[in-house]
Amino acid sequence: MSTAHSHREARRAEALESFRVRGMPHRRFEHWRYSDLRAVLDAGQVAQAGTAHWSIPALPEGVEQFDLAAPNAPAWVLKAYGTIGNRPTMEEASLAFSDGGVALRVPAGTTIAEPIRLEIAGGGNLRWLVVVEEGASATIFEPHGSDVGLLRNVGVDVALSEGAALTHIRFAPFTPKSFVVEHIAVAVSARAQYRAHFANFGARLSRTELHITLGGEGAEAHLSGVTVLGHDGHADVTSHIEHAAGKTLSTQLFKHVAGGKSRAVYQGKITVREGANGSDSRQTARALLMSERAEADLKPELIIFADDVKCAHGATAGDLDPESLFYLRSRGIPEKEARRILINAFLQEAVETILDEDLRAAVWHEVEAALPRAMESAK
Amino acid sequence: MSADTDTKDQVAALGEKYKYGFVTDIEMDKAPKGLNADIVRFISAKKDEPEWMLEWRLAAFRRWGEMTEPNWARLRYNKIDYQDAYYYAAPKSTEKYKDLDEVDPKLLETYKKLGIPLSEQKMLAGVAVDAVFDSVSVATTFKGKLNEAGVIFCPMSEAIRDYSDLVRKYLGTVVPVTDNFFATLNSAVFSDGTFVYVPKGVRCPMELSTYFRINASQTGQFERTLIVADEGSYVSYLEGCTAPMRDENQLHAAVVELVALEGAEIKYSTVQNWYPGDENGKGGIYNFVTKRGDCRGARSKISWTQVETGSAITWKYPSCILRGDDSVGEFYSIAITNNYQQADTGTKMIHLGKNTRSRIISKGISAGKAQNTYRGLVSVHAKAANARNYTQCDSLLIGSQCGAHTVPYIESRNPTARLEHEATTSKIAEDQLFYCLQRGLTAEEAVALIVNGFCKEVLQQLPMEFAVEAQKLVGISLEGSVG
């Protein structure tokens, strides 16, 4: 057995032990308050879920790929593999119970213009990681297939070196019978940028969790997302951005539309560490409730240990602005159509943050397809 | 920068001695140290309570034994030894005072130092004071005028004897005996407190005010306050606190219950300035308070205003249950922490009824090595159609070693409800400071001015009697800390 192999095995053994001790997250874990996973799934089911599938139909030139199921992982894989972030219990599970996944490396100074399409399919645990080296940049599009089965639990490591840039677009379709958990741990070095967009259409329980560390001066994270839910869908986006160094910037814009008996959750925690002066953080979360049975839960949290900072968050929950609605109706637009226009505008603000035109169109297409479900009244 | 240093020195000099730090030596009537069922019986017997009250306390005590201390708040403190404290202390007094002249002159002296000249109270603009000295209320004024209006305003122990039915009907209905660890402890051992009942349609003719004061060394103070505003009535209640200086940490676990029936309004204002500990974090009061108001009737209103500048540990969430249709809840708060103080405070607005409205304005100021957390919940239930909430939480940081945190929970289950939440965190802007200095203000004056401006929206909500005191407090609470 090679040392590289045993290194990975050791990390997996550690993850297994950590998951065994902490167990399934449940609503008594303060940040799992709105998504009680233990109530619907037990640890055995996670352990026996197997490994989900990944595929990259066309790897752009200049990107290195390594199959995590293979032995003898190179050093760049080992350095990032399960080492980033705060190692929450479900992430440890994805490490302990997955027998595969993929690692990607964008070498220093390379600009990959074409998005890397990383498709996730099937049920089970899975790991993927991406290392973007100094001054390099790339885009990863992560569409999820709807063939989840019971559970899909994905753990992701993202390592951005100095001046690197990664755009990450994740899209998860409506999977009413499944549990979908994804934990994304991101380390952002000085002057590097992580831009991400999350389009969630709900599952029986869906949790997208981010832990981002802005570790060097000038590091930036820009998150946006849309959640469009109907029936009894559930989608929880939980982010934790740590400003660990000064002059770091983070922005967040999340929009939720919840109809039927669905539940849309956003929890955003910003931590500014001692000495991280000049940190700037802005966070906006808005939810529209479309039905009497839907629920929106928002928890924007600020934990600040430095004084020279600018931090602000705003959160709203409610219905469409009656005045805007009235304005449109007074112009002869029927109420249903007027509502649709306003909801589109509401969601578009978040989708527009996707810079790549094709990806933006792809996400918007899914949003439009999901909207009728959200606008149906509860049964 | 030199201006900053100067101010630090000046303000530090100002804050060197806690203004209200003195101990009055009065022979105390204490229960033995520790807590067990016998102590609960002792307290109940001391108070000459009816049997149902003793049973109520004992049930709470049994339940408390099964509970664990909550640890979710962002607070760090040494483990409290509940057996290492006295649970009852009363000034020795056997006879009721008929006149102020009969009151122990030492007590009166204490009040004088606190700035509550009881003998001059009657001259003051309509403030009746039910002064609580440690655990037993000793003097009440303006009884006549209140009697005329039919308002009951008396110590809780007296109310339990004289208005047993009324107390029994409402006590524990807002904060259930088993609500939380500290409330349950309070239910078992509460020593005294205040009871207010405002009858139907009565507008209480004056601001009611009670001064709480912790005095005996190592005596926890467990106050229990119950205010019931019957249909269409109005009452404004003021609570202010100062405490003598000492080293041991003292536990304080009060419970305040407000009940507003149809069309009633209760305004509850607090200035809390208990001993915060010294600049090294030694000593100070541990303040674990459960305050909750129930807007039980339609069109009722409960408004909380608090200025929290004292205590080493503050754990306090004055809340409103908006049960009645069209009821209104408000929470205005200033929390100032300095040195090693820690505050975890906020509110809960539970919207149950239709067209209920709530407003939260919270201003947190953190200086020195202090930690200041706003923790709040706005919850709209499915039937609360057209509920409205507006929340604004602003934090001001002074110095680079303190922390300011905001933890809001927003939960909506009704599509017609509108909830808005805004929060900001910043420091005193250099340009604001510069502008003030350039106009000839000292740095200390400038900071007081800027901070007062920052808090203005809340200070405006205070009754006039408190507003002046509170403004001064805001200034002197920020000892030695300019960013």
mmCIF file of N, CA and C in Angstrom, chain A residues 18 57 110 116 231 257 265 285 299 303 331 338 369 373:
data_model
loop_
_atom_site.group_PDB
_atom_site.id
_atom_site.type_symbol
_atom_site.label_atom_id
_atom_site.label_comp_id
_atom_site.label_asym_id
_atom_site.label_seq_id
_atom_site.Cartn_x
_atom_site.Cartn_y
_atom_site.Cartn_z
ATOM 1 N N SER A 18 -15.385 10.284 13.447
ATOM 2 C CA SER A 18 -16.028 11.553 13.784
ATOM 3 C C SER A 18 -17.537 11.487 13.521
ATOM 4 N N PRO A 57 -18.479 15.026 -19.239
ATOM 5 C CA PRO A 57 -18.570 14.613 -20.644
ATOM 6 C C PRO A 57 -17.421 15.147 -21.492
ATOM 7 N N THR A 110 -3.485 29.474 -15.738
ATOM 8 C CA THR A 110 -4.337 29.038 -16.845
ATOM 9 C C THR A 110 -5.731 29.656 -16.731
ATOM 10 N N ILE A 116 -16.534 23.777 -17.041
ATOM 11 C CA ILE A 116 -16.336 22.334 -16.847
ATOM 12 C C ILE A 116 -17.676 21.788 -16.356
ATOM 13 N N HIS A 231 -45.380 21.936 -3.984
ATOM 14 C CA HIS A 231 -45.784 20.687 -3.307
ATOM 15 C C HIS A 231 -45.241 20.669 -1.894
ATOM 16 N N VAL A 257 -38.850 31.374 -3.471
ATOM 17 C CA VAL A 257 -40.290 31.398 -3.720
ATOM 18 C C VAL A 257 -40.829 30.056 -3.255
ATOM 19 N N VAL A 265 -35.583 27.524 3.396
ATOM 20 C CA VAL A 265 -34.742 27.907 4.534
ATOM 21 C C VAL A 265 -33.480 28.594 4.034
ATOM 22 N N ALA A 285 -31.400 38.237 1.980
ATOM 23 C CA ALA A 285 -32.210 37.041 1.769
ATOM 24 C C ALA A 285 -33.669 37.463 1.735
ATOM 25 N N LYS A 299 -32.398 33.073 8.667
ATOM 26 C CA LYS A 299 -31.570 33.348 9.844
ATOM 27 C C LYS A 299 -30.230 33.918 9.402
ATOM 28 N N ILE A 303 -21.425 37.508 13.336
ATOM 29 C CA ILE A 303 -20.581 37.274 14.510
ATOM 30 C C ILE A 303 -19.301 38.072 14.266
ATOM 31 N N ARG A 331 -52.671 48.695 -15.510
ATOM 32 C CA ARG A 331 -52.260 48.794 -16.913
ATOM 33 C C ARG A 331 -52.918 47.698 -17.760
ATOM 34 N N ALA A 338 -49.727 39.387 -13.837
ATOM 35 C CA ALA A 338 -49.001 40.412 -13.092
ATOM 36 C C ALA A 338 -48.130 39.769 -12.006
ATOM 37 N N ALA A 369 -39.431 26.593 -15.491
ATOM 38 C CA ALA A 369 -40.123 25.302 -15.472
ATOM 39 C C ALA A 369 -40.669 24.986 -14.082
ATOM 40 N N ARG A 373 -45.245 25.107 -10.502
ATOM 41 C CA ARG A 373 -45.413 24.248 -9.324
ATOM 42 C C ARG A 373 -45.509 25.113 -8.056
#
